[in-house]
Short mmCIF file of C-alpha atoms and ligand atoms in Angstrom, two decimals:
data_model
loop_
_atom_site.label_atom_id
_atom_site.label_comp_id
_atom_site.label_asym_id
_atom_site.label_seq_id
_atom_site.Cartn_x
_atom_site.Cartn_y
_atom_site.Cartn_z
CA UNK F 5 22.36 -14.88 14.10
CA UNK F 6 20.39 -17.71 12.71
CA UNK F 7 16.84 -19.16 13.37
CA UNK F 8 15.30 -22.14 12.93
CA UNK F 9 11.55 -21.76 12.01
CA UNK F 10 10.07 -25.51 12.78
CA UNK F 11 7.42 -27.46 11.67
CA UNK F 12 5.44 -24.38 10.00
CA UNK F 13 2.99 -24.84 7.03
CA UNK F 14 4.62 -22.71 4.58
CA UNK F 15 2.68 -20.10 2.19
CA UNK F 16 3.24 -18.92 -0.86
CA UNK F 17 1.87 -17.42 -3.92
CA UNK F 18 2.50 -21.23 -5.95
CA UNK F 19 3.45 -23.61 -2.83
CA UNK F 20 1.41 -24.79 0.41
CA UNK F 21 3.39 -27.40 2.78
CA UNK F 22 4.68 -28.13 5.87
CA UNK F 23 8.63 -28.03 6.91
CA UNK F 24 11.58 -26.10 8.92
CA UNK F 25 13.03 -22.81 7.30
CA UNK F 26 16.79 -21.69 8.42
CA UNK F 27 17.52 -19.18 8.42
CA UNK F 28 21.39 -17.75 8.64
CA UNK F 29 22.60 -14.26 7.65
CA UNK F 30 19.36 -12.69 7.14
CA UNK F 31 18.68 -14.74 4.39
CA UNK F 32 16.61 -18.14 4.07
CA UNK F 33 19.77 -20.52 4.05
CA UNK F 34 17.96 -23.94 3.93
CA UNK F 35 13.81 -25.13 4.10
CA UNK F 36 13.77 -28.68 4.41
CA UNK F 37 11.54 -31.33 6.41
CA UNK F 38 12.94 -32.07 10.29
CA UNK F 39 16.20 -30.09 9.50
CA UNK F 40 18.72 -31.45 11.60
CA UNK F 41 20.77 -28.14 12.14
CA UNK F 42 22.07 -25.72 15.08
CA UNK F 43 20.48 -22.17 15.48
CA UNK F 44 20.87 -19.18 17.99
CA UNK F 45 17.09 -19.13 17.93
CA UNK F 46 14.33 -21.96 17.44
CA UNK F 47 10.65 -20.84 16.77
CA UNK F 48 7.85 -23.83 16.88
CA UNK F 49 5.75 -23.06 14.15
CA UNK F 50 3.30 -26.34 14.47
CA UNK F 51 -0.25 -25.37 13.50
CA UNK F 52 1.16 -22.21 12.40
CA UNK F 53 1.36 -20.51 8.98
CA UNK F 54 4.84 -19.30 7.82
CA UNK F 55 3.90 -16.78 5.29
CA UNK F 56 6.40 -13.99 3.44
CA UNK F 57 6.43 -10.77 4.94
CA UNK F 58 3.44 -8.41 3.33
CA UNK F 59 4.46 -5.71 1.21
CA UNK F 60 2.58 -2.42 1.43
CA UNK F 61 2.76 -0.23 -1.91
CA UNK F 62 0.85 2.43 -1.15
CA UNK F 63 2.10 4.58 2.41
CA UNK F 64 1.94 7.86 3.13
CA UNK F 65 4.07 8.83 6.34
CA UNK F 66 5.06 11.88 7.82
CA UNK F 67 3.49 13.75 4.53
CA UNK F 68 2.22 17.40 4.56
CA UNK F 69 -0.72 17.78 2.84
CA UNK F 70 -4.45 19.63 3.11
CA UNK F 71 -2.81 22.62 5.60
CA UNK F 72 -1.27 19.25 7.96
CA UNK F 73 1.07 16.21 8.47
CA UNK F 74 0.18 12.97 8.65
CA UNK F 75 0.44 11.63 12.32
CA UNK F 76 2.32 8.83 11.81
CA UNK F 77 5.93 9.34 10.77
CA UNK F 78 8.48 6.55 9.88
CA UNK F 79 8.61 4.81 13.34
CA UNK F 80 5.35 5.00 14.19
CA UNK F 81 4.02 3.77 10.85
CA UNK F 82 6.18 1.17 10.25
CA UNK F 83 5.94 -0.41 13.75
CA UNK F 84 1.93 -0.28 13.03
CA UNK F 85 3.18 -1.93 9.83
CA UNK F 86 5.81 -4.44 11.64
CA UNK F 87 2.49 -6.02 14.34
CA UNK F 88 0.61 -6.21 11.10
CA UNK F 89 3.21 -8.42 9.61
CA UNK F 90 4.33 -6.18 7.02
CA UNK F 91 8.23 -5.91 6.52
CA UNK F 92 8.65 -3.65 3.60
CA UNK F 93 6.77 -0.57 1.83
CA UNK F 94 6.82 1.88 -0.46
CA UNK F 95 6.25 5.13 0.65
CA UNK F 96 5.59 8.02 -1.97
CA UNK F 97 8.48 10.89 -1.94
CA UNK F 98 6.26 14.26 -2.85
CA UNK F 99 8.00 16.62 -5.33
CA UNK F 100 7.43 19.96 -3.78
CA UNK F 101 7.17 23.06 -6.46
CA UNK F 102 9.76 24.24 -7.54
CA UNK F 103 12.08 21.38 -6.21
CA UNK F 104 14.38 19.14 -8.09
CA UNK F 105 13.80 15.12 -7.56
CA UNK F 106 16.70 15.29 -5.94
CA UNK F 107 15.53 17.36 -2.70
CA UNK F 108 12.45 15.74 -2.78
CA UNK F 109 14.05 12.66 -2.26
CA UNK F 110 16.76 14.00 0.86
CA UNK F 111 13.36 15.36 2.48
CA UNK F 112 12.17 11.81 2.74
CA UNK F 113 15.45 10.25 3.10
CA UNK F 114 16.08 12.77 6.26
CA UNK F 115 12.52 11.89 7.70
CA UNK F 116 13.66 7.98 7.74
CA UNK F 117 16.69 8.34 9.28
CA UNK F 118 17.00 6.43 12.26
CA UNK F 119 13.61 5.13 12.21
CA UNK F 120 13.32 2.77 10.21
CA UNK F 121 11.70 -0.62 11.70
CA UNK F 122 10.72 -2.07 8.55
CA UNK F 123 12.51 -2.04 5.17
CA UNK F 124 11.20 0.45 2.62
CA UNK F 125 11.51 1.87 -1.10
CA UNK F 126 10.37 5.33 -2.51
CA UNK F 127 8.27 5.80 -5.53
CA UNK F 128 8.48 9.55 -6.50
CA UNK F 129 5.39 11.41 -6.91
CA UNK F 130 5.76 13.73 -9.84
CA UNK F 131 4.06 17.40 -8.94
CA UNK F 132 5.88 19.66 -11.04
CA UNK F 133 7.67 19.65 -14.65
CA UNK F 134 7.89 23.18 -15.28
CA UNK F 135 9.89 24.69 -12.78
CA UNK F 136 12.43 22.42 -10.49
CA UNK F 137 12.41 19.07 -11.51
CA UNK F 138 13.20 18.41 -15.07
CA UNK F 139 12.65 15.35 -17.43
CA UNK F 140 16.54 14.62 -17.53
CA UNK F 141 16.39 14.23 -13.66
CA UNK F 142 13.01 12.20 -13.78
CA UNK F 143 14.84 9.74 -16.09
CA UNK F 144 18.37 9.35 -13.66
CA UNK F 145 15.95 7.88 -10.74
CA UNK F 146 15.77 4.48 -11.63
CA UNK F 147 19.53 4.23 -11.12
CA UNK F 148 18.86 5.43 -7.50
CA UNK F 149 16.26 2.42 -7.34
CA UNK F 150 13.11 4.24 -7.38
CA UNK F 151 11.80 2.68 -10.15
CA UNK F 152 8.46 3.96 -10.09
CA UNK F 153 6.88 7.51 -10.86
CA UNK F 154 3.35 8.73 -9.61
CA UNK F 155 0.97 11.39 -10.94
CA UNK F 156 -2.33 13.12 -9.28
CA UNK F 157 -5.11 13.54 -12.18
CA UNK F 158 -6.77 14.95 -8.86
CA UNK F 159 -6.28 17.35 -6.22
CA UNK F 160 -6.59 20.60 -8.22
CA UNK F 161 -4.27 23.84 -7.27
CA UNK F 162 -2.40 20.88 -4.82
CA UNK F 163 -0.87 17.67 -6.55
CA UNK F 164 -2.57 17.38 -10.04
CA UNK F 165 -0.53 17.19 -13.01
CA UNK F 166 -1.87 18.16 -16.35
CA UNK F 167 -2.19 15.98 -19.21
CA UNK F 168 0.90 17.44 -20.57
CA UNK F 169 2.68 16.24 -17.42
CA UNK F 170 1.39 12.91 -17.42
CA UNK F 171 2.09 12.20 -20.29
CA UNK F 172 5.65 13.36 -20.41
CA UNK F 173 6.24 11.60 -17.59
CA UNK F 174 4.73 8.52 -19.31
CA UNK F 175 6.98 8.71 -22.11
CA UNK F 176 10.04 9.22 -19.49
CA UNK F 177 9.16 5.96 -17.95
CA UNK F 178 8.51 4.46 -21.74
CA UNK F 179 12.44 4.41 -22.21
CA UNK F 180 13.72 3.78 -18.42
CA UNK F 181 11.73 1.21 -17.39
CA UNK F 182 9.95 2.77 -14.89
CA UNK F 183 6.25 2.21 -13.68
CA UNK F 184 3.78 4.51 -13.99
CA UNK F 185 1.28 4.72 -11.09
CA UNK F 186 -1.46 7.10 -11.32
CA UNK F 187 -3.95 8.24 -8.83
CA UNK F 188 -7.07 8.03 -11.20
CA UNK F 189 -9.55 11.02 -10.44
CA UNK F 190 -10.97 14.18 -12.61
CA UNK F 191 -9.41 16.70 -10.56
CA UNK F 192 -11.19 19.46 -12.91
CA UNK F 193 -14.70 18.05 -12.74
CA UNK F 194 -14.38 17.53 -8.76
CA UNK F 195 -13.50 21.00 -8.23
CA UNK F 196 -16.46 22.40 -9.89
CA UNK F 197 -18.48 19.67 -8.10
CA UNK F 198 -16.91 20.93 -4.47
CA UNK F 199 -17.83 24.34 -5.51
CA UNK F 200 -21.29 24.15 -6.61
CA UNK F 201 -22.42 22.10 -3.05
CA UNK F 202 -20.31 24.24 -1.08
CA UNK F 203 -22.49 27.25 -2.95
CA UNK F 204 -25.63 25.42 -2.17
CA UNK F 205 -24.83 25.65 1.55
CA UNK F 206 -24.05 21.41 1.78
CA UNK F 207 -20.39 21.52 4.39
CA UNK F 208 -20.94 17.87 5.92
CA UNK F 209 -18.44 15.55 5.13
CA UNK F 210 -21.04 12.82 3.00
CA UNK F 211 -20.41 15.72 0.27
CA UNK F 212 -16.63 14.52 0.05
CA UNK F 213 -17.89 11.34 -1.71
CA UNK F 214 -21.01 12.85 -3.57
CA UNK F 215 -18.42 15.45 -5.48
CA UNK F 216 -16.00 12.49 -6.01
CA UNK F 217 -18.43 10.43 -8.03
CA UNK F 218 -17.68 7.01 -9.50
CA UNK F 219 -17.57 8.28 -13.08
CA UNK F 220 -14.70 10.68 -12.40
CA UNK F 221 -12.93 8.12 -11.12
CA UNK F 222 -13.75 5.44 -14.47
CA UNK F 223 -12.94 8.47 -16.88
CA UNK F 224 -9.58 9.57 -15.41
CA UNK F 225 -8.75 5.56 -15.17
CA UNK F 226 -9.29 5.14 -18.97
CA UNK F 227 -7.69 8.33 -19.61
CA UNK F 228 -4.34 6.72 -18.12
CA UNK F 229 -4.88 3.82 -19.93
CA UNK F 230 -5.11 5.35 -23.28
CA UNK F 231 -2.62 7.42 -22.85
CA UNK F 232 0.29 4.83 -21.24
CA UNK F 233 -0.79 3.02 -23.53
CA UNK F 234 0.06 5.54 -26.06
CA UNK F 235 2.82 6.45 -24.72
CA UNK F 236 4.19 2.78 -24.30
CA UNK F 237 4.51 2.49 -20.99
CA UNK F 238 3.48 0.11 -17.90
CA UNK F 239 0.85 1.39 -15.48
CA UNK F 240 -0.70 0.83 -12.46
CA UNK F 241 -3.59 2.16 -11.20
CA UNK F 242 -3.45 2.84 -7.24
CA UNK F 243 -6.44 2.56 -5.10
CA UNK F 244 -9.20 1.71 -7.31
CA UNK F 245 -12.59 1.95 -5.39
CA UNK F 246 -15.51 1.16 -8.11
CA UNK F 247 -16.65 -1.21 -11.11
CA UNK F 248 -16.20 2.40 -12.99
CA UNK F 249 -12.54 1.86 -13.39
CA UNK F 250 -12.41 -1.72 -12.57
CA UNK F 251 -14.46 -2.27 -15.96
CA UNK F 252 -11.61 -0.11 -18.02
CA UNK F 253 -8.89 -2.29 -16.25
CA UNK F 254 -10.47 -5.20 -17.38
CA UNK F 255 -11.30 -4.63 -20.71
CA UNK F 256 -7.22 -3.53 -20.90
CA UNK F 257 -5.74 -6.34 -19.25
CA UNK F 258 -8.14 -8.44 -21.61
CA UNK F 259 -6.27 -6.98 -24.96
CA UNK F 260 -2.98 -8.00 -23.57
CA UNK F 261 -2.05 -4.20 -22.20
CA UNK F 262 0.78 -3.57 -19.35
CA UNK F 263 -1.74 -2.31 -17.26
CA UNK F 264 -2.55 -3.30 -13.12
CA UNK F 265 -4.68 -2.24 -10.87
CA UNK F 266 -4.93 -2.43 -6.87
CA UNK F 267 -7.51 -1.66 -4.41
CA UNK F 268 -6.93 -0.56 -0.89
CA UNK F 269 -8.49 -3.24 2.46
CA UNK F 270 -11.31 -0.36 3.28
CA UNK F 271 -12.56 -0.29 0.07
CA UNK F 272 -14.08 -3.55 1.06
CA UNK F 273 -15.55 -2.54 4.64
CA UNK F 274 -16.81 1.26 3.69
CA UNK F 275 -19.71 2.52 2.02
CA UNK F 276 -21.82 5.67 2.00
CA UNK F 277 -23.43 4.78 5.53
CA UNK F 278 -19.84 5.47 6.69
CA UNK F 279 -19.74 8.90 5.11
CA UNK F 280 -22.91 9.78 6.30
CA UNK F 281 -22.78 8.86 9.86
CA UNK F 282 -23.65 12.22 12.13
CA UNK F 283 -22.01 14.69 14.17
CA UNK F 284 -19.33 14.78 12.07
CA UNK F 285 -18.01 11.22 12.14
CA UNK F 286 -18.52 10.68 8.82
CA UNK F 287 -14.81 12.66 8.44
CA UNK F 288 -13.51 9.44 9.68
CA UNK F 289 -14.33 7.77 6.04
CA UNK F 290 -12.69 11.09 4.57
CA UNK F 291 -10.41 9.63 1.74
CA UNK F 292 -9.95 9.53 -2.11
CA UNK F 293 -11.80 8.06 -3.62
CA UNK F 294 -14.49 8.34 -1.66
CA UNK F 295 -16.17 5.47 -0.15
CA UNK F 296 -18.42 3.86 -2.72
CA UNK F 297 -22.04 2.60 -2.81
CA UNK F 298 -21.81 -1.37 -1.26
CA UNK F 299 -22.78 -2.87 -4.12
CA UNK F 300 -19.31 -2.45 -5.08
CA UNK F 301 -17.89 -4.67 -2.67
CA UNK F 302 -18.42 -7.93 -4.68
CA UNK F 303 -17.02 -6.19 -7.64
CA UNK F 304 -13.47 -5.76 -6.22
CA UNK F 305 -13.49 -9.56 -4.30
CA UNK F 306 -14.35 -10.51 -7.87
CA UNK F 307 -11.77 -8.54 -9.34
CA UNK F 308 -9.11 -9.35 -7.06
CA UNK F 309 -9.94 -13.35 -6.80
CA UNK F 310 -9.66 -12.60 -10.94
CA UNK F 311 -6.68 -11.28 -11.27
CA UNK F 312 -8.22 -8.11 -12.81
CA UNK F 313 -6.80 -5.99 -9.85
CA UNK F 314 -3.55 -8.00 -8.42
CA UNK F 315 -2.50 -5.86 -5.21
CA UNK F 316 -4.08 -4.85 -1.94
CA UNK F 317 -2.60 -2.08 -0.59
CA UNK F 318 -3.45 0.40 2.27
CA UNK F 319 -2.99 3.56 1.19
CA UNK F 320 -2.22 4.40 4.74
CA UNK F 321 -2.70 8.51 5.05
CA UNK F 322 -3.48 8.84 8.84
CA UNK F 323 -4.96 12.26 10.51
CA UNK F 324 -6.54 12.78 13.94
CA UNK F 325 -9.92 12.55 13.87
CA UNK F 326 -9.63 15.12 16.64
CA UNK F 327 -7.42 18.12 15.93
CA UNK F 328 -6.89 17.07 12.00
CA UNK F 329 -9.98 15.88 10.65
CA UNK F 330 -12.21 18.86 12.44
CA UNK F 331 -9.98 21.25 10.52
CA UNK F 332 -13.01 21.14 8.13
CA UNK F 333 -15.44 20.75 10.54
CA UNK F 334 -17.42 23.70 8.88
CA UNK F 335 -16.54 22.76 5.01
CA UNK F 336 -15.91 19.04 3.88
CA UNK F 337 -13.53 20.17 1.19
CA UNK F 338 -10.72 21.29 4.05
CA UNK F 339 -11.03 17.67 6.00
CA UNK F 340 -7.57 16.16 4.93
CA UNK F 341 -7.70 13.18 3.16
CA UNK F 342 -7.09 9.83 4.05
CA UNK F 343 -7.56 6.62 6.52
CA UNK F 344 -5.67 4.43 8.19
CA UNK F 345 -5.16 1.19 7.92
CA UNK F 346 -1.32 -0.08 7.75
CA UNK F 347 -1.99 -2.38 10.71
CA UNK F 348 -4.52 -4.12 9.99
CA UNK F 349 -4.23 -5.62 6.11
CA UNK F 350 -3.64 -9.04 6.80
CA UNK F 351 -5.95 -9.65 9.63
CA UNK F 352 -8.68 -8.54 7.55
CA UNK F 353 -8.20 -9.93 4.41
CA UNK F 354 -7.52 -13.36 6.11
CA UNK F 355 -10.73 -13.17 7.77
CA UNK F 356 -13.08 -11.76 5.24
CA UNK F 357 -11.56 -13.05 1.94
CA UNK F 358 -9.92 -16.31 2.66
CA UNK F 359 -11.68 -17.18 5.98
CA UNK F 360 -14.98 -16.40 3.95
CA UNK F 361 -14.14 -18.32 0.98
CA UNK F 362 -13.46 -15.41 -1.34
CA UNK F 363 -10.45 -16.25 -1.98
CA UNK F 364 -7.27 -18.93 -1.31
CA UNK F 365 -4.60 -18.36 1.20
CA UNK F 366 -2.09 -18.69 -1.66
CA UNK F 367 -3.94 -15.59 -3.69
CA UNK F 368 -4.30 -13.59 -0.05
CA UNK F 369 -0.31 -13.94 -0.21
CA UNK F 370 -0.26 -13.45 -4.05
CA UNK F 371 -2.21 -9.84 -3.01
CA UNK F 372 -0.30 -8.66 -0.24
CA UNK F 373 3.51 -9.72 -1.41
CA UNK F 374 4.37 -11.38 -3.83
CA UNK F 375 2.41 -9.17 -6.45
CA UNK F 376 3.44 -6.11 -5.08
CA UNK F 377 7.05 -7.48 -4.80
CA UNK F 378 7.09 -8.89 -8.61
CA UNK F 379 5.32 -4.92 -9.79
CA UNK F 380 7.85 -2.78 -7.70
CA UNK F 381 11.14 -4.19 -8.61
CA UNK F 382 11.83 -6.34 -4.92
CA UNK F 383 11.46 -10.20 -6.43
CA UNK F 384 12.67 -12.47 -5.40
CA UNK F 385 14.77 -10.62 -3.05
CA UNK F 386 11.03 -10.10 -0.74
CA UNK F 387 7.64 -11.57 -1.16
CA UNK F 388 8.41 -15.46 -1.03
CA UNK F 389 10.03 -17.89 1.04
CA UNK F 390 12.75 -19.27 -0.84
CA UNK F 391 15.99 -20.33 -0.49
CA UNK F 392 18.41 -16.73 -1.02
CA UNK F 393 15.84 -14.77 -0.15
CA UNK F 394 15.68 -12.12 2.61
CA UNK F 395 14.41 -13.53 5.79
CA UNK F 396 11.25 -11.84 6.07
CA UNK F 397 8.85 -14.17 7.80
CA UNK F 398 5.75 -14.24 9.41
CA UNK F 399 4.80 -16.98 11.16
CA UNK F 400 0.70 -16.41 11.78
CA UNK F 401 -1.62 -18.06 14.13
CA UNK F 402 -4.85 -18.73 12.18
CA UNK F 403 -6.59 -19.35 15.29
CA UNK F 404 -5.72 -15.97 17.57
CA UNK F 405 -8.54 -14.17 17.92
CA UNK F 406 -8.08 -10.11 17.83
CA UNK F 407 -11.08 -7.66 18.49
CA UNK F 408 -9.82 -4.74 16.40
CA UNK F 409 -9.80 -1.24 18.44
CA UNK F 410 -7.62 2.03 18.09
CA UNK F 411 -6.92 1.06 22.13
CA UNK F 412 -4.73 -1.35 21.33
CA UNK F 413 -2.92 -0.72 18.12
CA UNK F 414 0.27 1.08 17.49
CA UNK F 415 -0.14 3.72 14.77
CA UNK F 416 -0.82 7.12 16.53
CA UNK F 417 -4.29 7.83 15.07
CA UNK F 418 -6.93 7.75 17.44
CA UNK F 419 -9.65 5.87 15.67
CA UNK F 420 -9.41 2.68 13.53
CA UNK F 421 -11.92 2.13 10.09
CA UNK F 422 -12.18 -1.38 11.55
CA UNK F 423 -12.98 -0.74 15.13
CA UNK F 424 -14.70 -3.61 16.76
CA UNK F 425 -14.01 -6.59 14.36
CA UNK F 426 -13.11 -9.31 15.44
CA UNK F 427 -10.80 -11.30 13.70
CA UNK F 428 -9.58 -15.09 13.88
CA UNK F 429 -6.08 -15.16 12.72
CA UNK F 430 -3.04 -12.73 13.06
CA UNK F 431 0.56 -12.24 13.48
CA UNK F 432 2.61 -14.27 16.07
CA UNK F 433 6.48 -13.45 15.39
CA UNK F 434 7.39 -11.14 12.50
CA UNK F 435 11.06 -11.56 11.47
CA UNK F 436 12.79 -8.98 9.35
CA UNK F 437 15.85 -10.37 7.35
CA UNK F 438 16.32 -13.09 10.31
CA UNK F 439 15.38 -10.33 12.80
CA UNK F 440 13.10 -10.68 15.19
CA UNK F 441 10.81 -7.59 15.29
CA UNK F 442 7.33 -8.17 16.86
CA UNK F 443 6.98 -11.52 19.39
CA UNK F 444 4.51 -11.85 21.93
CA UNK F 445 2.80 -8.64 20.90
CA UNK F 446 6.11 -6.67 21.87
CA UNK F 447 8.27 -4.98 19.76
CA UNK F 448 11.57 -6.61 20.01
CA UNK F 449 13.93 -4.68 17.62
CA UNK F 450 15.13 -1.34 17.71
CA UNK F 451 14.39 1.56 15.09
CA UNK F 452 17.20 1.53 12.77
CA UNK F 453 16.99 -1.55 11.87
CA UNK F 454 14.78 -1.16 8.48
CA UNK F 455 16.59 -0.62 5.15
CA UNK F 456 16.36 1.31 2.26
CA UNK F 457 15.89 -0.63 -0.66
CA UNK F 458 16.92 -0.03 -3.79
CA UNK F 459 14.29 -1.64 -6.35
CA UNK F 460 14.81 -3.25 -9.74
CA UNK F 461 13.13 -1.89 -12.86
CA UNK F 462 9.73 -2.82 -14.06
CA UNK F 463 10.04 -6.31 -14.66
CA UNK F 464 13.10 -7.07 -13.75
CA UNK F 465 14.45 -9.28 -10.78
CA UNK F 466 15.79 -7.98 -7.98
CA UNK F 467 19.06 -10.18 -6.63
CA UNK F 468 19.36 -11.02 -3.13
CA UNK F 469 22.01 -8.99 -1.53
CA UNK F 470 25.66 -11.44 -2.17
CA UNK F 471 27.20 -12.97 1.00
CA UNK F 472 30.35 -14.29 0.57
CA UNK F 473 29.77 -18.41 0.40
CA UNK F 474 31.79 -19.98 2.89
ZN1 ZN U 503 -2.29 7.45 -1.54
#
């Protein structure tokens, strides 16, 4: 099957300009200006943007966590993904005690089966060094392509690793050229936070983000530092929410350390007032971090027009607001954690950063593919449009209008962090590898489609796939 994409204004990280893209074999074959070439399918792209594909690094589907399971699984969350013009994610593989890497990763692999709409890679989310998984298996991942390991410094008694582990892990990575990602918290000082307000009779769910407070997240985030850097290994630091840990990002990136950060689209939107909103609709904002006093929403535009954070991820972790959420109705510290938001990236940060002159189209792409694609090992295989790579395309309408609602989108969460926005700009056909998936706000392809991808080590390139050349 081939396509002709015509008369786009093509998007990049680097490049802005108008011309046709080909596309044959689910690769970009040929981008030229009025192409004079044959295809099974011709999309007009005049006044339209033809952008890569977003990357999401940061997913959680189908996951079992705080006494639950996230509601959307594979198909549901990556066809929310696919009408948000994402193409490809990462999804975190949770080592359950006591298991090897190994299971972990046929758990997750058995969950995609079948389902897959978009393409998608696995980081592995290290739990558990002492009994299951050992540091001999940790270090044979890579060559399975997941290329990135993930440690808790929060979530006491749950997910948190120890120092010990962390560090271990750290060293692992030091030697196979894997990333280190770290959810930055103090697990130890949260949990005698939670206890004391739960012992002082406060249940609502504004006491999620009062016991999460912005220092525990800046110590834990230059506790990772040190210590990768220490150990010698690359890290990134996932969801960062506050100038606490964007200031020990800085001051590393500054001295020339392997160290990234990335903040998640609500981090922009939510605040306290969220948190605090009555009759228990605060749980909505129920994530960590917590939402964050506002002032801090000009320190992460600033840091991400800066380069100090270079990714914009979701961290998509979606529970029902009714029948999940309300399972801690009566104590915030049972409300699971986690928001949506998987649909909705693009839209969002086109309107409020570039729209509102925070910052360029080519740095919106930079934020939502291409980094993420050069950090996880899929470059220049996904996250540009260039000739040999995969044919993962969206072609956006900067002047659609969307009013944002949970009515109308396609994850299975019934509420939306966003709900009511309106938006000027947004997806018109989303192609995956030369397939179309979403066009005229259907979904065209079937599940199945999506691929597992295998990812390249931490700073390395990953290939396109070889075709033989005719
Ligand atoms: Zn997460």
């Amino acid at each position: 099957m081939s396509v002709l994409i015509r008369g786009g204004r093509i998007v990049t990280a680097a490049d802005d300009y108008v011309a046709d893209v080909f596309v044959e074999d689910e690769r970009i074959a040929l981008i030229g200006e009025s192409l004079d070439i044959q295809a099974d399918k011709v999309i007009d792209a005049a006044g339209k943007y033809v952008l890569p594909g977003c990357i999401d690094p940061h997913t959680h589907l189908d996951m079992p966590f705080g006494g639950t399971v996230t509601i959307d699984d594979v198909e549901s969350g990556q066809t929310a993904a696919a009408f948000g013009g994402t193409t490809c994610h990462v999804d975190f593989v949770i080592q359950g005690k006591g298991q090897t890497f190994a299971q972990a990763l046929d758990d997750w692999r058995a969950k995609a089966a079948g389902k897959q709409v978009i393409d998608m890679g696995y980081h592995m989310a290290v739990t558990d060094l002492a009994d299951g998984g050992t540091l001999e298996e940790l270090a044979t991942l890579p060559d399975q392509g997941v290329t990135s390991y993930k440690l808790f410094m929060a979530y006491k008694g749950a997910l948190m690793v120890d120092d010990e582990t962390l560090y271990r892990t750290m060293e692992v990575a030091a030697t196979t050229g894997a990333l280190v990602m770290v959810h930055a918290e103090n697990g130890d000082v949260i949990d005698v936070l939670v206890k004391e307000a739960l012992a002082a009779g406060h249940t609502e769910p504004l006491y999620h983000a009062l016991t999460r407070p912005p220092e525990a997240e800046g110590e834990a985030t230059n506790r990772a530092i040190q210590l990768a850097h220490l150990a010698g290994a690359p890290l990134y630091v996932v969801h960062v929410s506050c100038k606490e840990s964007v200031e020990p990002i800085a001051a590393a990136r500054e001295k020339g350390w392997d160290v990234w950060g990335e903040t998640c689209t609500q981090y922009f939107f939510t605040s306290l007032d969220d948190i605090a909103k009555p009759d228990f609709e605060g749980a909505k904002y129920v994530f960590s971090p917590p939402v964050r006093d506002k002032s801090n929403w000009d320190v992460l535009w600033n840091a991400v027009r800066t380069d100090t954070l270079s990714a914009i991820s979701t961290d998509h972790c979606a529970f029902l607001f009714d029948g999940q959420k309300t399972l801690g109705k009566d104590d915030f510290s049972k409300i699971p954690n986690g928001g949506p938001g998987l649909e909705n990236r693009l839209q969002m940060i086109h309107e409020f950063g570039v729209r509102a002159g925070r910052i360029s189209l080519n740095r919106m792409v930079e934020l939502l593919a291409t980094s993420p694609a050069k950090l996880f090992g899929l470059y220049p295989r996904k996250g540009t449009i260039a000739i040999g790579s995969d044919a993962d395309i969206v072609v956006f309408d900067p002047g659609k209008q969307v009013t944002i609602s949970a009515k109308a989108q396609h994850s299975k969460v019934d509420y939306n962090l966003f709900e009511g926005t309106t938006v000027t700009g947004s997806p018109d056909v989303v192609l995956l590898r030369g397939h179309v998936l979403v066009e005229n706000d259907e979904l065209v392809a079937s599940p199945g489609i999506g691929q597992y991808v295998a990812r390249a080590r931490f700073g390395q390139e990953l290939k396109p796939a070889r075709t033989a050349v005719a």
